[in-house]
Short mmCIF file of C-alpha atoms in Angstrom, two decimals:
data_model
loop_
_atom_site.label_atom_id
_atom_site.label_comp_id
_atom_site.label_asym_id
_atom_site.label_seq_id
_atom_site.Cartn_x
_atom_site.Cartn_y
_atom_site.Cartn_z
CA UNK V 1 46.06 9.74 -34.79
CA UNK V 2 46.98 9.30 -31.29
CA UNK V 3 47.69 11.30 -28.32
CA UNK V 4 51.34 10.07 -28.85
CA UNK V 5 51.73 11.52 -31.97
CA UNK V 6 50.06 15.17 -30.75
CA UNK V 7 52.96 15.21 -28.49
CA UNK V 8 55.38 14.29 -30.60
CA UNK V 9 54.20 17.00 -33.50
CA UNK V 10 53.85 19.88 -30.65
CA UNK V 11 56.71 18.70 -28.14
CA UNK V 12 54.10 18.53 -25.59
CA UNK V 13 55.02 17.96 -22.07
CA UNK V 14 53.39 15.06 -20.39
CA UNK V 15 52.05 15.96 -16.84
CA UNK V 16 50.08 12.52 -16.03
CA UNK V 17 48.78 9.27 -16.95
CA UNK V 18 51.50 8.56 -19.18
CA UNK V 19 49.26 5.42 -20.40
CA UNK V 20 46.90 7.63 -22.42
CA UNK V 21 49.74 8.39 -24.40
CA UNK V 22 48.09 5.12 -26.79
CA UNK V 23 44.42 6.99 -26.53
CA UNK V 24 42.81 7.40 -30.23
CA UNK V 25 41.99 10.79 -31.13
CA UNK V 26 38.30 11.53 -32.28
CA UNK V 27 38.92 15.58 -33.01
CA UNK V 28 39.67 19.11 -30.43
CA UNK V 29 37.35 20.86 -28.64
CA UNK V 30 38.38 24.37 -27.68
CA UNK V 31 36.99 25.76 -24.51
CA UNK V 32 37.25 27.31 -21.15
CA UNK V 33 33.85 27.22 -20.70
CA UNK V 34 33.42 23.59 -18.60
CA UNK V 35 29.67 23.60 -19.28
CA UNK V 36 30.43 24.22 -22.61
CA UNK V 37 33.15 21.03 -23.20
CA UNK V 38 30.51 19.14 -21.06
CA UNK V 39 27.44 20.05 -23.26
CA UNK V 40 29.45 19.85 -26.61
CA UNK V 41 32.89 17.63 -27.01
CA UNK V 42 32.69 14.58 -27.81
CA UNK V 43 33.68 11.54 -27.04
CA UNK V 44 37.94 11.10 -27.45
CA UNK V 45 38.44 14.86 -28.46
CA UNK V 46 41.23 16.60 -26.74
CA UNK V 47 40.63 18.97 -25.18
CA UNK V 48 42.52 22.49 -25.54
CA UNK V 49 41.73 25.13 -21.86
CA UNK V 50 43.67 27.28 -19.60
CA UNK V 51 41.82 26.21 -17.06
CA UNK V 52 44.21 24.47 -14.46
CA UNK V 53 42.02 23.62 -11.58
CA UNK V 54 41.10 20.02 -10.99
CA UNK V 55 37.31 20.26 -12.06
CA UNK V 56 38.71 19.95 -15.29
CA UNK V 57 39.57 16.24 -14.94
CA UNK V 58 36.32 15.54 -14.08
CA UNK V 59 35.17 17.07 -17.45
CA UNK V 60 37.40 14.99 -18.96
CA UNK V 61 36.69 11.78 -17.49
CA UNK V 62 33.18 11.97 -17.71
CA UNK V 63 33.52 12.48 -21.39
CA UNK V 64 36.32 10.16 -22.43
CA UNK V 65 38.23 12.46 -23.65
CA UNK V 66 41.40 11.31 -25.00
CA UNK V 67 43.56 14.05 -23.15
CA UNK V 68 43.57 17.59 -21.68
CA UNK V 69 45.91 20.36 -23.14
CA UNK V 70 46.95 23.17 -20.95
CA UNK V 71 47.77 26.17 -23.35
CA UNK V 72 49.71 28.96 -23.03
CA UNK V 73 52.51 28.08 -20.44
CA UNK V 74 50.01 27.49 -17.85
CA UNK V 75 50.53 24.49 -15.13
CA UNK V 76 48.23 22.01 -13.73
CA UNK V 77 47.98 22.56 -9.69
CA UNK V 78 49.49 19.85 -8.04
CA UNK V 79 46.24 18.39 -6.79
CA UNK V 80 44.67 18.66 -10.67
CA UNK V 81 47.85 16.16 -11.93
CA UNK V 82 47.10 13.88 -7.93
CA UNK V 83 43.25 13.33 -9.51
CA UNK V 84 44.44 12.89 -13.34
CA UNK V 85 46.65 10.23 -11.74
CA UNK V 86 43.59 8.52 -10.11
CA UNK V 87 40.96 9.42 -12.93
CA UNK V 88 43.54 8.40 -15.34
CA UNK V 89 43.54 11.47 -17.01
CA UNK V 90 46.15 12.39 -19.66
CA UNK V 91 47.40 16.01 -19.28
CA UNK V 92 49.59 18.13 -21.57
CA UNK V 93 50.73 21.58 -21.32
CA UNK V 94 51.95 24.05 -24.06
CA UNK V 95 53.76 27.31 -24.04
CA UNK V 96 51.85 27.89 -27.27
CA UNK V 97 48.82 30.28 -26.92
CA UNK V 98 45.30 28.80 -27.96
CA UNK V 99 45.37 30.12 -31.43
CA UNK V 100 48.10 28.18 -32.26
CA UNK V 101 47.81 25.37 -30.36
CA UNK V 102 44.71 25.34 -31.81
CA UNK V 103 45.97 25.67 -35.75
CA UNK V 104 48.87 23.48 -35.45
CA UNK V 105 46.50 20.81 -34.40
CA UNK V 106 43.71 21.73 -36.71
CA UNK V 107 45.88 21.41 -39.49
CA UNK V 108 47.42 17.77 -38.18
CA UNK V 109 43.77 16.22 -37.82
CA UNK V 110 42.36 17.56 -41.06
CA UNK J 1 17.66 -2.27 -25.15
CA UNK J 2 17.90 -5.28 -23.04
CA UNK J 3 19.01 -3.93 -20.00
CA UNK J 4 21.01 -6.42 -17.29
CA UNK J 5 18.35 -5.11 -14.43
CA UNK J 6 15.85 -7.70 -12.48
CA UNK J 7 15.21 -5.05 -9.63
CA UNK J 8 14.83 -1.22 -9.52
CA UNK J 9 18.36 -0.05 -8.73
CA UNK J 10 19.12 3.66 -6.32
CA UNK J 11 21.35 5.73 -4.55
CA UNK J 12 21.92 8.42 -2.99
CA UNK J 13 25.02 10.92 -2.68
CA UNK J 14 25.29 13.53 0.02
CA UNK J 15 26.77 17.06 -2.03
CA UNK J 16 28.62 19.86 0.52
CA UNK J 17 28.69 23.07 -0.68
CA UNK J 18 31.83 24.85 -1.97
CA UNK J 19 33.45 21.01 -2.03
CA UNK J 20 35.13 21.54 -5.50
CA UNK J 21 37.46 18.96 -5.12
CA UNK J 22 34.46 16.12 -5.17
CA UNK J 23 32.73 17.72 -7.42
CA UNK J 24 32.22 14.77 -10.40
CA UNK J 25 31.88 12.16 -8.11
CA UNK J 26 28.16 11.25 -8.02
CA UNK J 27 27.74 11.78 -11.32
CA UNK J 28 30.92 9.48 -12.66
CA UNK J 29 29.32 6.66 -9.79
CA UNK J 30 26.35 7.09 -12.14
CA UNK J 31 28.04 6.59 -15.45
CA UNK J 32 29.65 3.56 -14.06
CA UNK J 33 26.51 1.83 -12.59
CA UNK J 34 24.58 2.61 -16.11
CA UNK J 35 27.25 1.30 -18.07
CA UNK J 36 27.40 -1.86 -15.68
CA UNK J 37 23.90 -2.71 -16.52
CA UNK J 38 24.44 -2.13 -20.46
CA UNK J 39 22.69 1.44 -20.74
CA UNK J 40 22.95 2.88 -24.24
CA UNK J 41 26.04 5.13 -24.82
CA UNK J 42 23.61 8.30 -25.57
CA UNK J 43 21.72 7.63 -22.77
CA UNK J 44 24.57 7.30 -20.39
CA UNK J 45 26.11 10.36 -22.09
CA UNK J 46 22.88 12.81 -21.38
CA UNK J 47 22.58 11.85 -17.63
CA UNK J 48 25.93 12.27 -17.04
CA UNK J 49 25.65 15.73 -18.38
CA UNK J 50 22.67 16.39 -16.87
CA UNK J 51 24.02 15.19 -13.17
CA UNK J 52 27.16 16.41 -13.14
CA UNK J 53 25.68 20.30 -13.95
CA UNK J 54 23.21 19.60 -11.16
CA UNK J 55 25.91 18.66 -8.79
CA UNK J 56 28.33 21.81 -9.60
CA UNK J 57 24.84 23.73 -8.62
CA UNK J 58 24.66 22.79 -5.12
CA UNK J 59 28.45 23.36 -4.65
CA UNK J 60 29.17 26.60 -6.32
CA UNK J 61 25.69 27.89 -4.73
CA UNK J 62 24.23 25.30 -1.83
CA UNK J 63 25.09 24.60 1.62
CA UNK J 64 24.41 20.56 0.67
CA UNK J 65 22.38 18.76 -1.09
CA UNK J 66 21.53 15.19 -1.74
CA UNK J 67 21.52 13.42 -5.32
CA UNK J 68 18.79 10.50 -5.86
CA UNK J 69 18.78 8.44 -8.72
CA UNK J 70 16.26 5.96 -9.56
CA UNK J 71 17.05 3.52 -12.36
CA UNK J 72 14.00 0.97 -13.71
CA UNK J 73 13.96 -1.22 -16.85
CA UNK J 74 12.43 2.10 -18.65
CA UNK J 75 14.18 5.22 -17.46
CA UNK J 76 15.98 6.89 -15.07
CA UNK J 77 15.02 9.43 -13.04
CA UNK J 78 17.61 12.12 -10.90
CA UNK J 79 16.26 14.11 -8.25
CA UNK J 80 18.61 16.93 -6.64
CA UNK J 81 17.46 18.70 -3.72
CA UNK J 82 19.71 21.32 -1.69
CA UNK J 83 19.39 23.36 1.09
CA UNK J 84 20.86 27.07 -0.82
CA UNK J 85 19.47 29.94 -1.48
CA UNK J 86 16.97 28.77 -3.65
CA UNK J 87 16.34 30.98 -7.37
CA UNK J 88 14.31 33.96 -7.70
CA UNK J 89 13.11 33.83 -10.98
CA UNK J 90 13.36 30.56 -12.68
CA UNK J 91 12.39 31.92 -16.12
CA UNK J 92 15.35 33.67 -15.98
CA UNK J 93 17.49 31.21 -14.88
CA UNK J 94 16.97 29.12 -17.46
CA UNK J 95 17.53 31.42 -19.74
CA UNK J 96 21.20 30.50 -21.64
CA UNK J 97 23.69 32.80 -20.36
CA UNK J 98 22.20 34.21 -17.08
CA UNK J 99 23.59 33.44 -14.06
CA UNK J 100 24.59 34.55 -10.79
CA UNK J 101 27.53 33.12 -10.28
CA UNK J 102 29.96 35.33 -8.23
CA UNK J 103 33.26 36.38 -10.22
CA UNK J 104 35.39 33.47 -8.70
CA UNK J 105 32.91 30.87 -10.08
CA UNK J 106 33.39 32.27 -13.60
CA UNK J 107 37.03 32.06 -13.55
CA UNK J 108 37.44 28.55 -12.80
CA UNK J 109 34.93 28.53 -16.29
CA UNK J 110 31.50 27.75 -14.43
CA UNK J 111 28.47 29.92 -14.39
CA UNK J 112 28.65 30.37 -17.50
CA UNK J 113 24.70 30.10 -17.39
CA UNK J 114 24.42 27.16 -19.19
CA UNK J 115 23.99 24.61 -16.36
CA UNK J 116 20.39 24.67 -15.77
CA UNK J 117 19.94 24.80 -20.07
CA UNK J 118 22.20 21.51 -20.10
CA UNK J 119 19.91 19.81 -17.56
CA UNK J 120 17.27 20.35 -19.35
CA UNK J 121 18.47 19.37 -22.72
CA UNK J 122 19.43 15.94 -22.15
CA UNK J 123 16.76 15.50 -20.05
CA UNK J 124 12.64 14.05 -21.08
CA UNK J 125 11.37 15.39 -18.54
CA UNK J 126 12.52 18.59 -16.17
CA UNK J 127 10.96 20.44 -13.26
CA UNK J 128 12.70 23.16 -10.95
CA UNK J 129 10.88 24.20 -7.76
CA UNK J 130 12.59 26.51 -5.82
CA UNK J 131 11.61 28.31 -2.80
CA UNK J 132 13.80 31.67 -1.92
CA UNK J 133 16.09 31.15 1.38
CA UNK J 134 15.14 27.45 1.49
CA UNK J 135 16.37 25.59 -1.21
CA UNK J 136 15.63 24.11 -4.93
CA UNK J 137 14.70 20.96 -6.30
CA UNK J 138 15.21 19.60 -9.92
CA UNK J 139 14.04 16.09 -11.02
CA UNK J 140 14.71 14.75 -13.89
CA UNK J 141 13.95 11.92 -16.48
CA UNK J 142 15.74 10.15 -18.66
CA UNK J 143 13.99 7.62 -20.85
CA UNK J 144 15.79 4.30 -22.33
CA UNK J 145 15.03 3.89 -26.12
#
């Protein structure tokens, strides 16, 4: 599956690095924990948070991870989506809580 | 592993303090010089972790800092030394789930007390020395396969 299709399924908005939109999808990691999604996702997960400050791209990029999804309504900061630009970072946002963000997607990648 | 290395490759990065917004940047230079000289994927993959929790130390808790890295045909080896407030009790910071983050850290999903734990599982080799109202110092190896 690809991120594409994740935003298709979900209506996910698309907040940056439209280009990712091709990425392959390994799995989900759910965390707002950024030690934890650094210790334990792997490689091409997305990644569910509601964590909106730019250290998450970092996480992201350091990990290939295939994209970021903002849960629950919550927007990326302006300078967050400036870096996911540069770090070519793919970032969604939901107005689904985690839980169900979460399901939906379980049950697509199963 | 045949690594594309003739000579002992370093660097050095200069870390501020409270600098969130760079925070990532040594570390992801790393990843990008080890993959350049055909590092395994693992390998690259621990040190990355392992830098980039050593790096959020000195800014969430340092004034500065300086990251070394040391890469030779058999390892490499990351030494982080800041000017903070160096730990108290080391035993107890390494303990999973202790830290002293302050409540504005945690938000933003650090100090979560797992950074110094991280280090030192994707690392061979780890030492902390740390001297109260000076600073710490972590070094750690890395071997290649």
């Amino acid at each position: 599956m690809k991120v594409k299709d994740l935003v298709d399924q979900l209506s996910l908005d698309v907040r940056s690095f439209k280009d990712g939109l091709g990425n392959d999808i390994t799995g989900a990691y759910v965390s707002d924990l950024l030690s934890d999604v650094m210790g334990n996702s792997k490689k091409g997960n997305v990644w569910l948070t509601l964590q909106t400050h730019l250290n998450i791209v970092a996480v992201a990029s350091m990990k290939d991870l295939s994209a970021i999804i903002i849960v629950g309504g919550r927007q990326a900061q302006e300078e967050t989506i400036k870096k996911a630009e540069q770090e070519k970072v793919t970032i969604l946002t939901t107005a689904l809580p985690s839980f169900e963000a979460s399901g939906r997607i379980y049950q697509l990648l199963k | 592993m045949a690594l594309n290395i003739t000579e002992n490759i370093d660097g050095i990065f200069q870390l501020i303090g409270g600098n969130f917004s760079t925070a990532g940047e040594a570390s992801t230079q790393l990843k990008h010089k080890l993959a350049e000289i055909g590092v395994d994927e693992e390998i690259i993959r621990r040190a990355t972790i392992a830098t980039f929790e050593a790096e959020m130390n000195v800014i969430i808790y340092a004034a500065a800092g300086w990251l070394h890295y040391y890469i030779t045909p058999g390892s490499i080896k990351i030494r982080i030394e800041d000017m903070g407030p160096g730990i108290e009790n080391i035993e107890l910071a390494m303990q999973e789930g202790y830290s002293t983050a302050p409540e504005w850290v945690r938000e933003m999903g650090w100090g979560a007390g797992m950074g110094l734990p991280n280090m030192k599982k994707n690392s061979d080799t780890f030492t902390v020395d740390s001297v109260v109202g000076e600073g710490t110092t972590v070094e750690m190896v890395i071997n290649f396969p």
